[in-house]
Each structure stands twice: as structure tokens, then as C-alpha cells.
Tab-separated table of C-alpha atoms in Angstrom:
chain	number	residue	atom	x	y	z
U	357	UNK	CA	75.724	-31.206	-9.784
U	358	UNK	CA	73.376	-28.378	-10.801
U	359	UNK	CA	71.490	-30.713	-13.137
U	360	UNK	CA	70.974	-33.187	-10.300
U	361	UNK	CA	69.515	-30.488	-8.036
U	362	UNK	CA	67.132	-29.330	-10.741
U	363	UNK	CA	66.047	-32.911	-11.455
U	364	UNK	CA	65.429	-33.440	-7.732
U	365	UNK	CA	63.284	-30.318	-7.650
U	366	UNK	CA	61.169	-31.636	-10.561
U	367	UNK	CA	60.636	-34.875	-8.665
U	368	UNK	CA	59.526	-32.839	-5.667
U	369	UNK	CA	56.995	-30.893	-7.696
U	370	UNK	CA	55.660	-34.148	-9.240
U	371	UNK	CA	55.362	-35.669	-5.797
U	372	UNK	CA	53.470	-32.579	-4.686
U	373	UNK	CA	50.687	-33.286	-7.180
U	374	UNK	CA	50.418	-36.861	-5.948
U	375	UNK	CA	50.374	-35.490	-2.389
U	376	UNK	CA	47.424	-33.241	-3.176
U	377	UNK	CA	45.370	-36.234	-4.332
U	378	UNK	CA	46.156	-38.073	-1.145
U	379	UNK	CA	45.250	-35.111	0.984
U	380	UNK	CA	41.774	-35.086	-0.538
U	381	UNK	CA	41.192	-38.019	1.746
U	382	UNK	CA	42.148	-35.862	4.717
U	383	UNK	CA	45.090	-38.110	5.493
U	384	UNK	CA	48.768	-37.388	6.033
U	385	UNK	CA	51.128	-37.798	3.122
U	386	UNK	CA	54.921	-37.935	3.071
U	387	UNK	CA	57.534	-37.150	0.581
U	388	UNK	CA	61.186	-37.150	1.511
U	389	UNK	CA	61.627	-35.589	4.927
U	390	UNK	CA	58.212	-34.070	5.585
U	391	UNK	CA	54.741	-35.273	6.433
U	392	UNK	CA	52.036	-32.658	5.866
U	393	UNK	CA	48.564	-33.033	7.310
U	394	UNK	CA	45.543	-30.732	6.914
U	395	UNK	CA	42.521	-31.237	9.157
U	396	UNK	CA	39.664	-29.330	10.800
U	397	UNK	CA	38.372	-29.424	14.339
U	398	UNK	CA	35.043	-30.396	12.840
U	399	UNK	CA	35.387	-32.198	9.484
U	400	UNK	CA	31.563	-32.356	9.255
U	401	UNK	CA	29.488	-29.152	9.464
U	402	UNK	CA	25.873	-28.398	10.047
U	403	UNK	CA	23.867	-27.748	6.859
U	404	UNK	CA	21.959	-24.481	6.675
U	405	UNK	CA	24.087	-22.682	9.285
U	406	UNK	CA	27.059	-20.260	9.170
U	407	UNK	CA	29.793	-21.531	11.400
U	408	UNK	CA	33.436	-21.134	12.307
U	409	UNK	CA	35.962	-23.902	11.817
U	410	UNK	CA	39.521	-24.271	13.115
U	411	UNK	CA	41.942	-25.546	10.511
U	412	UNK	CA	45.262	-27.149	11.465
U	413	UNK	CA	48.159	-27.432	9.081
U	414	UNK	CA	50.626	-29.845	10.705
U	415	UNK	CA	54.189	-30.615	9.537
U	416	UNK	CA	56.426	-33.300	10.997
U	417	UNK	CA	59.500	-35.286	10.038
U	418	UNK	CA	58.958	-38.590	8.342
U	419	UNK	CA	59.256	-40.610	5.185
U	420	UNK	CA	62.952	-41.105	4.907
U	421	UNK	CA	64.474	-43.833	7.074
U	422	UNK	CA	68.042	-42.537	6.534
U	423	UNK	CA	68.774	-38.872	6.076
U	424	UNK	CA	72.176	-37.264	5.866
U	425	UNK	CA	72.618	-34.555	8.506
U	426	UNK	CA	73.683	-31.189	7.165
U	427	UNK	CA	76.887	-29.811	8.811
U	428	UNK	CA	76.320	-27.028	11.298
U	429	UNK	CA	78.228	-23.828	11.931
U	430	UNK	CA	77.574	-22.875	15.551
U	431	UNK	CA	78.508	-19.689	17.403
U	432	UNK	CA	78.451	-19.885	21.187
U	433	UNK	CA	78.074	-16.260	22.343
U	434	UNK	CA	78.703	-16.158	26.060
U	435	UNK	CA	78.172	-13.293	28.479
U	436	UNK	CA	81.210	-12.881	30.761
U	437	UNK	CA	80.229	-9.533	32.325
U	438	UNK	CA	80.875	-8.996	36.042
U	439	UNK	CA	77.538	-10.416	37.216
U	440	UNK	CA	78.415	-13.777	35.623
U	441	UNK	CA	81.051	-14.212	38.362
U	442	UNK	CA	78.395	-14.943	41.037
U	443	UNK	CA	76.187	-17.938	41.933
U	444	UNK	CA	78.176	-20.381	39.766
U	445	UNK	CA	76.962	-18.718	36.554
U	446	UNK	CA	80.246	-18.655	34.721
U	447	UNK	CA	81.255	-22.186	35.593
U	448	UNK	CA	77.864	-23.559	34.544
U	449	UNK	CA	77.973	-21.517	31.342
U	450	UNK	CA	81.311	-23.175	30.528
U	451	UNK	CA	79.794	-26.603	31.217
U	452	UNK	CA	76.884	-25.756	29.012
U	453	UNK	CA	79.067	-24.583	26.148
U	454	UNK	CA	81.152	-27.745	26.295
U	455	UNK	CA	77.992	-29.884	26.431
U	456	UNK	CA	76.771	-28.151	23.232
U	457	UNK	CA	80.073	-28.898	21.487
U	458	UNK	CA	79.975	-32.567	22.502
U	459	UNK	CA	76.646	-32.852	20.663
U	460	UNK	CA	78.402	-31.977	17.392
U	461	UNK	CA	80.887	-33.962	15.339
U	462	UNK	CA	84.004	-33.470	13.186
U	463	UNK	CA	82.074	-32.230	10.129
U	464	UNK	CA	80.635	-29.329	12.114
U	465	UNK	CA	82.409	-26.072	12.848
U	466	UNK	CA	82.010	-23.822	15.903
U	467	UNK	CA	83.274	-20.516	17.248
U	468	UNK	CA	83.263	-19.169	20.815
U	469	UNK	CA	82.573	-15.475	21.329
U	470	UNK	CA	82.747	-13.798	24.685
U	471	UNK	CA	81.473	-10.317	25.580
U	472	UNK	CA	81.637	-7.958	28.486
U	473	UNK	CA	82.503	-4.240	27.868
U	474	UNK	CA	83.420	-5.377	24.347
U	475	UNK	CA	83.121	-8.577	22.319
U	476	UNK	CA	86.036	-10.770	21.320
U	477	UNK	CA	86.645	-14.049	19.553
U	478	UNK	CA	87.813	-16.679	22.000
U	479	UNK	CA	87.999	-19.402	19.385
U	480	UNK	CA	87.794	-18.598	15.688
U	481	UNK	CA	85.399	-20.779	13.680
U	482	UNK	CA	86.997	-24.193	13.164
U	483	UNK	CA	86.212	-27.924	13.139
U	484	UNK	CA	84.839	-29.333	16.362
U	485	UNK	CA	87.337	-32.118	15.951
U	486	UNK	CA	89.831	-29.737	17.600
U	487	UNK	CA	88.020	-30.155	20.904
U	488	UNK	CA	91.120	-29.623	22.973
U	489	UNK	CA	91.352	-26.062	21.596
U	490	UNK	CA	87.766	-25.364	22.582
U	491	UNK	CA	88.108	-26.921	26.013
U	492	UNK	CA	91.242	-24.938	26.840
U	493	UNK	CA	89.765	-21.652	25.676
U	494	UNK	CA	86.418	-22.075	27.408
U	495	UNK	CA	88.106	-23.155	30.668
U	496	UNK	CA	90.073	-19.897	30.685
U	497	UNK	CA	87.050	-17.553	30.476
U	498	UNK	CA	86.831	-15.138	33.490
U	499	UNK	CA	83.983	-12.775	34.338
U	500	UNK	CA	84.335	-8.991	34.483
U	501	UNK	CA	83.005	-5.834	32.776
U	502	UNK	CA	79.706	-4.604	31.258
U	503	UNK	CA	77.380	-6.179	28.693
U	504	UNK	CA	78.044	-5.519	24.966
U	505	UNK	CA	75.313	-7.994	23.885
U	506	UNK	CA	74.686	-6.546	20.431
U	507	UNK	CA	78.372	-6.710	19.507
U	508	UNK	CA	78.675	-10.267	20.740
U	509	UNK	CA	75.868	-11.474	18.471
U	510	UNK	CA	77.205	-9.491	15.496
U	511	UNK	CA	80.670	-10.909	15.993
U	512	UNK	CA	79.329	-14.479	16.202
U	513	UNK	CA	77.422	-13.919	12.957
U	514	UNK	CA	80.557	-12.565	11.254
U	515	UNK	CA	82.449	-15.704	12.195
U	516	UNK	CA	79.753	-17.928	10.694
U	517	UNK	CA	79.041	-15.994	7.541
U	518	UNK	CA	81.819	-17.534	5.347
U	519	UNK	CA	80.446	-20.972	6.055
U	520	UNK	CA	76.898	-20.257	4.878
U	521	UNK	CA	77.916	-20.209	1.207
U	522	UNK	CA	79.706	-23.552	1.788
U	523	UNK	CA	76.434	-25.309	2.689
U	524	UNK	CA	76.663	-25.177	6.528
U	525	UNK	CA	73.561	-24.392	8.556
U	526	UNK	CA	74.397	-21.458	10.824
U	527	UNK	CA	73.130	-21.243	14.415
U	528	UNK	CA	73.930	-18.754	17.179
U	529	UNK	CA	73.312	-19.537	20.862
U	530	UNK	CA	73.317	-16.408	22.968
U	531	UNK	CA	73.669	-16.503	26.766
U	532	UNK	CA	73.110	-13.426	28.901
U	533	UNK	CA	72.362	-12.812	32.558
U	534	UNK	CA	72.036	-9.015	32.397
U	535	UNK	CA	70.784	-5.923	30.551
U	536	UNK	CA	72.612	-4.906	27.383
U	537	UNK	CA	74.361	-1.642	28.399
U	538	UNK	CA	77.129	-1.189	25.733
U	539	UNK	CA	76.113	-0.415	22.176
U	540	UNK	CA	72.557	-0.865	20.828
U	541	UNK	CA	70.442	-2.114	23.679
U	542	UNK	CA	66.740	-1.558	22.964
U	543	UNK	CA	64.320	-4.355	22.142
U	544	UNK	CA	63.616	-2.945	18.646
U	545	UNK	CA	67.338	-2.682	17.856
U	546	UNK	CA	67.934	-6.324	18.793
U	547	UNK	CA	64.821	-7.392	16.937
U	548	UNK	CA	66.111	-5.600	13.849
U	549	UNK	CA	69.437	-7.467	14.271
U	550	UNK	CA	67.491	-10.743	14.435
U	551	UNK	CA	65.639	-9.866	11.188
U	552	UNK	CA	68.866	-8.876	9.481
U	553	UNK	CA	70.628	-12.134	10.441
U	554	UNK	CA	67.579	-14.209	9.480
U	555	UNK	CA	67.991	-12.850	5.929
U	556	UNK	CA	71.457	-14.402	6.033
U	557	UNK	CA	69.845	-17.739	7.033
U	558	UNK	CA	70.994	-17.473	10.669
U	559	UNK	CA	68.920	-18.776	13.555
U	560	UNK	CA	69.451	-17.323	17.053
U	561	UNK	CA	68.479	-19.168	20.222
U	562	UNK	CA	68.594	-17.118	23.388
U	563	UNK	CA	69.145	-18.182	26.995
U	564	UNK	CA	68.222	-15.681	29.676
U	565	UNK	CA	69.959	-16.558	32.937
U	566	UNK	CA	68.770	-15.397	36.361
U	567	UNK	CA	66.432	-12.495	37.015
U	568	UNK	CA	68.280	-9.462	35.640
U	569	UNK	CA	68.179	-9.946	31.875
U	570	UNK	CA	65.637	-8.256	29.539
U	571	UNK	CA	63.158	-10.993	28.561
U	572	UNK	CA	61.424	-8.834	25.918
U	573	UNK	CA	64.732	-8.194	24.152
U	574	UNK	CA	65.882	-11.808	24.286
U	575	UNK	CA	62.512	-13.177	23.121
U	576	UNK	CA	62.309	-10.673	20.249
U	577	UNK	CA	65.808	-11.632	19.054
U	578	UNK	CA	64.883	-15.311	19.003
U	579	UNK	CA	61.457	-14.724	17.437
U	580	UNK	CA	62.756	-12.649	14.513
U	581	UNK	CA	65.243	-15.366	13.519
U	582	UNK	CA	63.008	-18.384	14.207
U	583	UNK	CA	65.069	-19.552	17.157
U	584	UNK	CA	64.278	-20.949	20.602
U	585	UNK	CA	64.035	-18.815	23.784
U	586	UNK	CA	64.858	-20.184	27.207
U	587	UNK	CA	64.560	-18.898	30.769
U	588	UNK	CA	67.199	-20.413	33.030
U	589	UNK	CA	66.274	-19.388	36.564
U	590	UNK	CA	69.185	-21.378	38.022
U	591	UNK	CA	72.662	-21.707	36.461
U	592	UNK	CA	72.620	-25.464	37.069
U	593	UNK	CA	70.047	-25.837	34.228
U	594	UNK	CA	72.379	-24.484	31.561
U	595	UNK	CA	73.909	-27.783	30.496
U	596	UNK	CA	70.485	-29.242	29.844
U	597	UNK	CA	69.387	-26.175	27.881
U	598	UNK	CA	72.485	-26.110	25.665
U	599	UNK	CA	72.014	-29.833	25.014
U	600	UNK	CA	68.315	-29.330	24.188
U	601	UNK	CA	69.093	-26.644	21.671
U	602	UNK	CA	71.812	-28.682	20.009
U	603	UNK	CA	69.395	-31.602	19.705
U	604	UNK	CA	67.110	-29.280	17.709
U	605	UNK	CA	70.004	-28.068	15.581
U	606	UNK	CA	71.171	-31.591	14.733
U	607	UNK	CA	67.703	-32.785	13.811
U	608	UNK	CA	66.894	-29.906	11.450
U	609	UNK	CA	64.477	-31.246	8.849
U	610	UNK	CA	63.188	-28.122	7.045
U	611	UNK	CA	63.935	-24.403	7.013
U	612	UNK	CA	61.903	-21.319	6.165
U	613	UNK	CA	58.687	-23.273	6.641
U	614	UNK	CA	55.552	-21.312	5.881
U	615	UNK	CA	51.877	-22.203	5.356
U	616	UNK	CA	49.377	-20.178	3.358
U	617	UNK	CA	45.638	-20.708	3.698
U	618	UNK	CA	43.483	-19.558	0.784
U	619	UNK	CA	39.732	-19.679	1.267
U	620	UNK	CA	37.300	-20.891	-1.353
U	621	UNK	CA	34.617	-18.624	-2.709
U	622	UNK	CA	32.220	-17.516	0.092
U	623	UNK	CA	34.552	-18.675	2.859
U	624	UNK	CA	36.169	-15.991	4.994
U	625	UNK	CA	39.464	-16.131	6.860
U	626	UNK	CA	39.068	-14.775	10.403
U	627	UNK	CA	42.446	-15.072	12.056
U	628	UNK	CA	45.301	-17.337	13.096
U	629	UNK	CA	45.539	-18.721	16.593
U	630	UNK	CA	48.856	-18.378	18.394
U	631	UNK	CA	51.227	-17.647	15.588
U	632	UNK	CA	51.525	-14.245	13.906
U	633	UNK	CA	50.210	-14.000	10.365
U	634	UNK	CA	50.327	-11.736	7.395
U	635	UNK	CA	47.165	-11.089	5.419
U	636	UNK	CA	48.081	-11.580	1.747
U	637	UNK	CA	44.637	-10.557	0.447
U	638	UNK	CA	40.993	-10.836	1.433
U	639	UNK	CA	41.039	-14.625	1.052
U	640	UNK	CA	44.581	-15.638	2.047
U	641	UNK	CA	46.606	-15.713	5.301
U	642	UNK	CA	50.264	-16.725	5.568
U	643	UNK	CA	51.998	-18.038	8.667
U	644	UNK	CA	55.709	-18.586	9.182
U	645	UNK	CA	56.709	-21.678	11.179
U	646	UNK	CA	60.446	-21.112	10.465
U	647	UNK	CA	62.487	-24.229	11.340
U	648	UNK	CA	61.196	-27.802	11.710
U	649	UNK	CA	63.328	-30.132	13.887
U	650	UNK	CA	62.638	-33.629	15.166
U	651	UNK	CA	59.153	-32.820	16.485
U	652	UNK	CA	55.924	-31.775	14.842
U	653	UNK	CA	54.849	-28.135	14.477
U	654	UNK	CA	51.604	-26.675	13.260
U	655	UNK	CA	49.707	-23.489	12.291
U	656	UNK	CA	46.102	-22.937	13.388
U	657	UNK	CA	43.637	-20.865	11.375
U	658	UNK	CA	40.001	-19.897	12.050
U	659	UNK	CA	37.647	-19.579	9.054
U	660	UNK	CA	33.993	-18.775	8.637
U	661	UNK	CA	32.052	-20.869	6.155
U	662	UNK	CA	28.705	-19.992	4.651
U	663	UNK	CA	25.611	-22.071	5.358
U	664	UNK	CA	25.963	-25.294	3.277
U	665	UNK	CA	22.865	-26.696	1.528
U	666	UNK	CA	20.125	-27.965	3.796
U	667	UNK	CA	20.292	-31.378	2.267
U	668	UNK	CA	23.230	-33.697	2.881
U	669	UNK	CA	25.585	-32.896	0.025
U	670	UNK	CA	28.999	-33.785	-1.351
U	671	UNK	CA	32.067	-32.519	0.453
U	672	UNK	CA	32.399	-28.753	0.528
U	673	UNK	CA	35.654	-27.282	-0.825
U	674	UNK	CA	36.506	-24.825	2.013
U	675	UNK	CA	40.139	-23.854	1.490
U	676	UNK	CA	43.527	-24.799	0.027
U	677	UNK	CA	46.613	-25.020	2.221
U	678	UNK	CA	50.024	-24.448	0.675
U	679	UNK	CA	53.195	-25.567	2.405
U	680	UNK	CA	56.559	-24.142	1.362
U	681	UNK	CA	59.931	-24.937	2.850
U	682	UNK	CA	63.586	-25.165	2.067
U	683	UNK	CA	65.042	-28.665	2.152
U	684	UNK	CA	68.457	-28.217	3.878
U	685	UNK	CA	69.810	-31.355	2.274
U	686	UNK	CA	69.236	-30.299	-1.324
U	687	UNK	CA	68.728	-26.525	-0.894
U	688	UNK	CA	65.601	-26.978	-3.022
U	689	UNK	CA	62.366	-25.089	-2.370
U	690	UNK	CA	59.572	-27.602	-1.872
U	691	UNK	CA	55.904	-26.705	-2.391
U	692	UNK	CA	52.839	-28.805	-1.481
U	693	UNK	CA	49.195	-27.954	-1.851
U	694	UNK	CA	46.391	-29.713	-0.020
U	695	UNK	CA	42.630	-29.125	0.014
U	696	UNK	CA	40.402	-28.780	3.014
U	697	UNK	CA	37.095	-30.498	2.436
U	698	UNK	CA	34.151	-30.418	4.905
U	699	UNK	CA	31.087	-32.603	4.752
U	700	UNK	CA	27.652	-31.022	5.405
U	701	UNK	CA	25.275	-33.024	7.626
U	702	UNK	CA	21.836	-32.442	9.074
U	703	UNK	CA	22.333	-34.307	12.332
U	704	UNK	CA	24.119	-32.340	15.095
U	705	UNK	CA	25.032	-35.625	16.717
U	706	UNK	CA	27.307	-36.408	13.760
U	707	UNK	CA	29.194	-33.201	14.392
U	708	UNK	CA	29.819	-34.065	18.068
U	709	UNK	CA	30.961	-37.558	17.249
U	710	UNK	CA	33.410	-36.340	14.659
U	711	UNK	CA	35.010	-33.484	16.625
U	712	UNK	CA	38.829	-33.488	16.619
U	713	UNK	CA	39.604	-32.765	20.277
U	714	UNK	CA	43.303	-32.872	19.671
U	715	UNK	CA	42.957	-29.878	17.395
U	716	UNK	CA	40.583	-28.151	19.795
U	717	UNK	CA	43.009	-28.681	22.638
U	718	UNK	CA	45.954	-27.301	20.669
U	719	UNK	CA	43.887	-24.233	19.832
U	720	UNK	CA	43.070	-23.723	23.543
U	721	UNK	CA	46.743	-23.925	24.486
U	722	UNK	CA	47.576	-21.355	21.829
U	723	UNK	CA	44.835	-19.068	23.106
U	724	UNK	CA	46.228	-19.483	26.617
U	725	UNK	CA	49.526	-18.201	25.272
U	726	UNK	CA	47.789	-15.182	23.756
U	727	UNK	CA	46.075	-14.502	27.102
U	728	UNK	CA	49.439	-14.628	28.876
U	729	UNK	CA	50.874	-12.033	26.538
U	730	UNK	CA	47.828	-9.795	26.918
U	731	UNK	CA	48.038	-10.130	30.755
U	732	UNK	CA	51.704	-9.032	30.681
U	733	UNK	CA	50.845	-6.008	28.596
U	734	UNK	CA	47.971	-4.979	30.869
U	735	UNK	CA	50.017	-5.516	34.032
U	736	UNK	CA	52.814	-3.381	32.590
U	737	UNK	CA	50.233	-0.625	32.118
U	738	UNK	CA	49.063	-0.922	35.743
U	739	UNK	CA	45.800	-2.614	34.740
U	740	UNK	CA	46.359	-5.793	36.850
U	741	UNK	CA	42.611	-6.300	37.604
U	742	UNK	CA	41.802	-6.440	33.897
U	743	UNK	CA	44.717	-8.838	33.389
U	744	UNK	CA	43.484	-11.033	36.140
U	745	UNK	CA	39.936	-11.184	34.668
U	746	UNK	CA	41.296	-12.165	31.228
U	747	UNK	CA	43.257	-15.056	32.763
U	748	UNK	CA	40.278	-16.276	34.795
U	749	UNK	CA	38.024	-16.242	31.730
U	750	UNK	CA	40.580	-18.021	29.622
U	751	UNK	CA	41.048	-20.754	32.243
U	752	UNK	CA	37.278	-21.340	32.343
U	753	UNK	CA	36.999	-21.416	28.589
U	754	UNK	CA	39.891	-23.859	28.247
U	755	UNK	CA	38.318	-26.225	30.777
U	756	UNK	CA	35.014	-26.089	28.901
U	757	UNK	CA	36.717	-27.525	25.825
U	758	UNK	CA	38.655	-30.308	27.582
U	759	UNK	CA	36.532	-33.483	27.602
U	760	UNK	CA	37.352	-35.940	26.150
U	761	UNK	CA	40.518	-34.320	25.045
U	762	UNK	CA	43.720	-36.470	24.863
U	763	UNK	CA	45.452	-33.342	26.264
U	764	UNK	CA	43.063	-33.083	29.215
U	765	UNK	CA	45.730	-33.191	31.898
U	766	UNK	CA	47.870	-30.609	30.112
U	767	UNK	CA	44.968	-28.242	29.689
U	768	UNK	CA	43.929	-28.638	33.340
U	769	UNK	CA	47.471	-27.943	34.497
U	770	UNK	CA	47.693	-24.867	32.254
U	771	UNK	CA	44.284	-23.584	33.453
U	772	UNK	CA	45.523	-23.921	37.050
U	773	UNK	CA	48.636	-21.879	36.140
U	774	UNK	CA	46.433	-19.165	34.642
U	775	UNK	CA	44.260	-19.035	37.747
U	776	UNK	CA	47.306	-18.915	39.998
U	777	UNK	CA	48.690	-16.019	37.968
U	778	UNK	CA	45.300	-14.313	38.167
U	779	UNK	CA	45.264	-14.627	41.935
U	780	UNK	CA	48.804	-13.198	42.159
U	781	UNK	CA	47.782	-10.163	40.103
U	782	UNK	CA	44.728	-9.563	42.344
U	783	UNK	CA	46.808	-9.795	45.557
U	784	UNK	CA	50.002	-8.070	44.444
U	785	UNK	CA	48.655	-5.730	41.752
U	786	UNK	CA	51.645	-6.553	39.503
U	787	UNK	CA	53.973	-9.278	38.275
U	788	UNK	CA	57.279	-9.896	39.985
U	789	UNK	CA	60.408	-9.933	37.867
U	790	UNK	CA	60.608	-13.700	38.068
U	791	UNK	CA	56.902	-14.175	37.265
U	792	UNK	CA	57.033	-11.919	34.249
U	793	UNK	CA	60.014	-13.756	32.807
U	794	UNK	CA	58.301	-17.121	33.361
U	795	UNK	CA	55.081	-15.898	31.741
U	796	UNK	CA	56.744	-14.337	28.697
U	797	UNK	CA	58.844	-17.481	28.112
U	798	UNK	CA	55.902	-19.866	28.520
U	799	UNK	CA	53.825	-17.862	26.043
U	800	UNK	CA	56.635	-18.007	23.554
U	801	UNK	CA	57.139	-21.769	24.044
U	802	UNK	CA	53.417	-22.458	23.611
U	803	UNK	CA	52.924	-20.334	20.525
U	804	UNK	CA	55.975	-21.787	18.793
U	805	UNK	CA	55.549	-25.371	20.021
U	806	UNK	CA	59.047	-25.211	21.437
U	807	UNK	CA	59.921	-28.430	23.212
U	808	UNK	CA	60.837	-27.935	26.897
């Protein structure tokens, strides 16, 4: 079996070299489960002028018509503190948990953890084929007590850990409607837990229910492990959210996805847009995309290129993009490299006619997310007027980049949301609890391309 895995890895490396040749044509190429595309918002650049270019590294499922799904090990970690007994929260949480289990099959395992003043195992990790056991246990959950959130997540991870070495993909779904008030409860402590569990290959998706949970804590926990983060204002939305997250889990295509941009001589990396990055050296930036499911994801970089020759010349080698990921089906590390080539021109009209408005639009949405996060920070500091101004400016800038964008309606809607938030800050001088949760969650969704 080991020889087969190594042989498969060699095939992947070989395919990577073929892929690089194809990418020289600025086209998508596929091998196995992944299609990797490298493009710029302006594939042609003006000769004789320094300029900035946005680079998009896009990954999406594709290639294989039939792909065996990897078995999942899922921990449903459910808040059953006293506040869950109101407004139909507990009953809808039960429905959501059962909906998640129905999206799995007999080869998957699951565990149910409940927590109030302390955490406990309601159903030890076992095959989902024993659905009657899960149904009976979940139906019997009753609300009461405080909120030992940290212990609940830790106990869920402990139940899943034995299955990781057996080839299962572990996933924790955490539901909470209140503040963690038993055990570690700060944002940094929960973020550290997320990082620790991520090292054990565990992904945590968080669902904040109602208006009394800590959105910073829940978002940090999801972010550190590469999971989704949801804001459920009403309990009735829980079934749909649990189903949405299980759809992601069951369409897992690649894990530990990261993209590294390395600039050619004379080209300078400026920043990433939306996603956090680590600067590897003066010429390279690395971005973690984490998990790839059934939809595309991408990383956006901004680079500065020197003035190309004044005469129309051959394509300029601007950068190399390296994609690395773990194939969950083979547990092989896959590496692709693709060049970014730009063509110098002397006619500005050629630049306008070749602009990639899809990439420009995606960059604007990512910048809107960054503006939302900055507005939250400023509002928290009592600087609501500054926050409002940032949002107004961002809305104007986004609109200026719209036409003829294929995402025109989405950008217009988002600009209107930014303006509405700006007006609220001017009138009320702060963000309400509900507004803050909505803004934090939307920023996270936009930056991570999380499907609604």
C-alpha cells in the first residue's frame, strides 16, 4: 500500500510539471481533484510605467468525474445552558443536529457532546448507521446551567482523535448562544485552542445563536482551524446552517491549501487583499486558504512591477505562484507551480479592453470586508465618525470599479450595505449588538469566500 501511495505522489509531481507548461498560456489546468488558475486583473501592462497589478490564484474542484468521499468523524458540540431553554432554541438545535447526521452515511462516525456548567458525552463516537441511538439521545437533551464552551470543544476533539489516525476527516460543529463563563473564556484562549486542534487536523465550524454570544471568540475559533463561522439570529435557521456545513464537509476536495507568490527580479510584493498573509522573504508572500470544498476559493495579491520596455516586447515574467495542498483521498502532498506572465503594450486602450473585471470585483468585495473589520475596531474605540467615513469612502471606491463587472449587482448591494452602516454610525454613534455580530460575520464570510 505504501508503494502505491509513493507512486501516486510521483505521478502528481510529474503532472505538476505538465501543469506549469499549460499555465504559461494563462489557462486553467486540472489534475485529479483540483483546477488551479493564475490570472491578473490586467494581463497587459503599459510599457514605460511602474504600475500595480492584482494577481488571483484560484482553486476549484474539477478533473475527476468520480471521486471517493473520505469518511468523516463529526463532533456535534451543543450548548444546553439555561438560556437555550427559551425562544425555541433547544428544540431547533436538536433539529439541526439531526439534520446534520442525516447528511452523513454509514461509513461516517459522529459523537454528540453537550455542555452547560460542565461538558459531557451524550453519544460516544460511533457509526452514524446507529441513527436510533443518536435520535434518542438528542431528543432527551434538556437546557440548564452555565456555559463551559472550552471544555465542550475539547471533549469533542478527544472523541474524534482516535479516528484521525484511521483516515477519517475530523470536523467539530460548535453551537453556542451565550458567553463562555466556565473555564477558559477569552478570545485568545479559544483561538489558541483552535490552533492546537488545527495541528491535529481538526476543523471547527462555529454557530453563534441569538444576540448574547461572543462573536469575536467564535470567529477566532473558526478562523484558526479553517472552519466556517455562522450567525443565526433566529433559532429557526439552525437546520439550514447545520445542513450547509455538512454539505461542505461531505464535498471536501483538498486540505491545508496554501498559495505562495514569489516575485521575479525587480517586481515587489505589496500585500494580500482580504486574506491574512505571512511574508516569507522580500520577494515571497504565503496565504493559507485551508479547506477547499465544492466551490471555488482564491487568494488575491497586489504586486508592483517596474516599467517594462517602451517598445512592445515579449511577455514579462512577473511572478511564480505555488499551490500546495493535502489530497484527502491519498494523504499525499500535492505541489503545483504556475507562472504569471504579463504583456507590455504601448496603447492604453489595449489595457482597458483586456481588464479582468471579475478579478477587480472580487478584490473590491475583499476590500469591503477589510473596511468592515476596521469600522468595527474604530467603533469599539468610540471613533464612530472615523468608521463611518471609511465605509462611505469604500462604498464610493467599490462603485467606481463596477462597470462592466459581472458582479455589478453584488457590488452595488454591498456598497448600499456599507452606506447604511455608515449612516447608522453617524446617527447612533455606535454599533448595536446585532449589527456588530452581522458585520463581523459578513466580513469573515467575504474574506474566506464562505458560501451563505
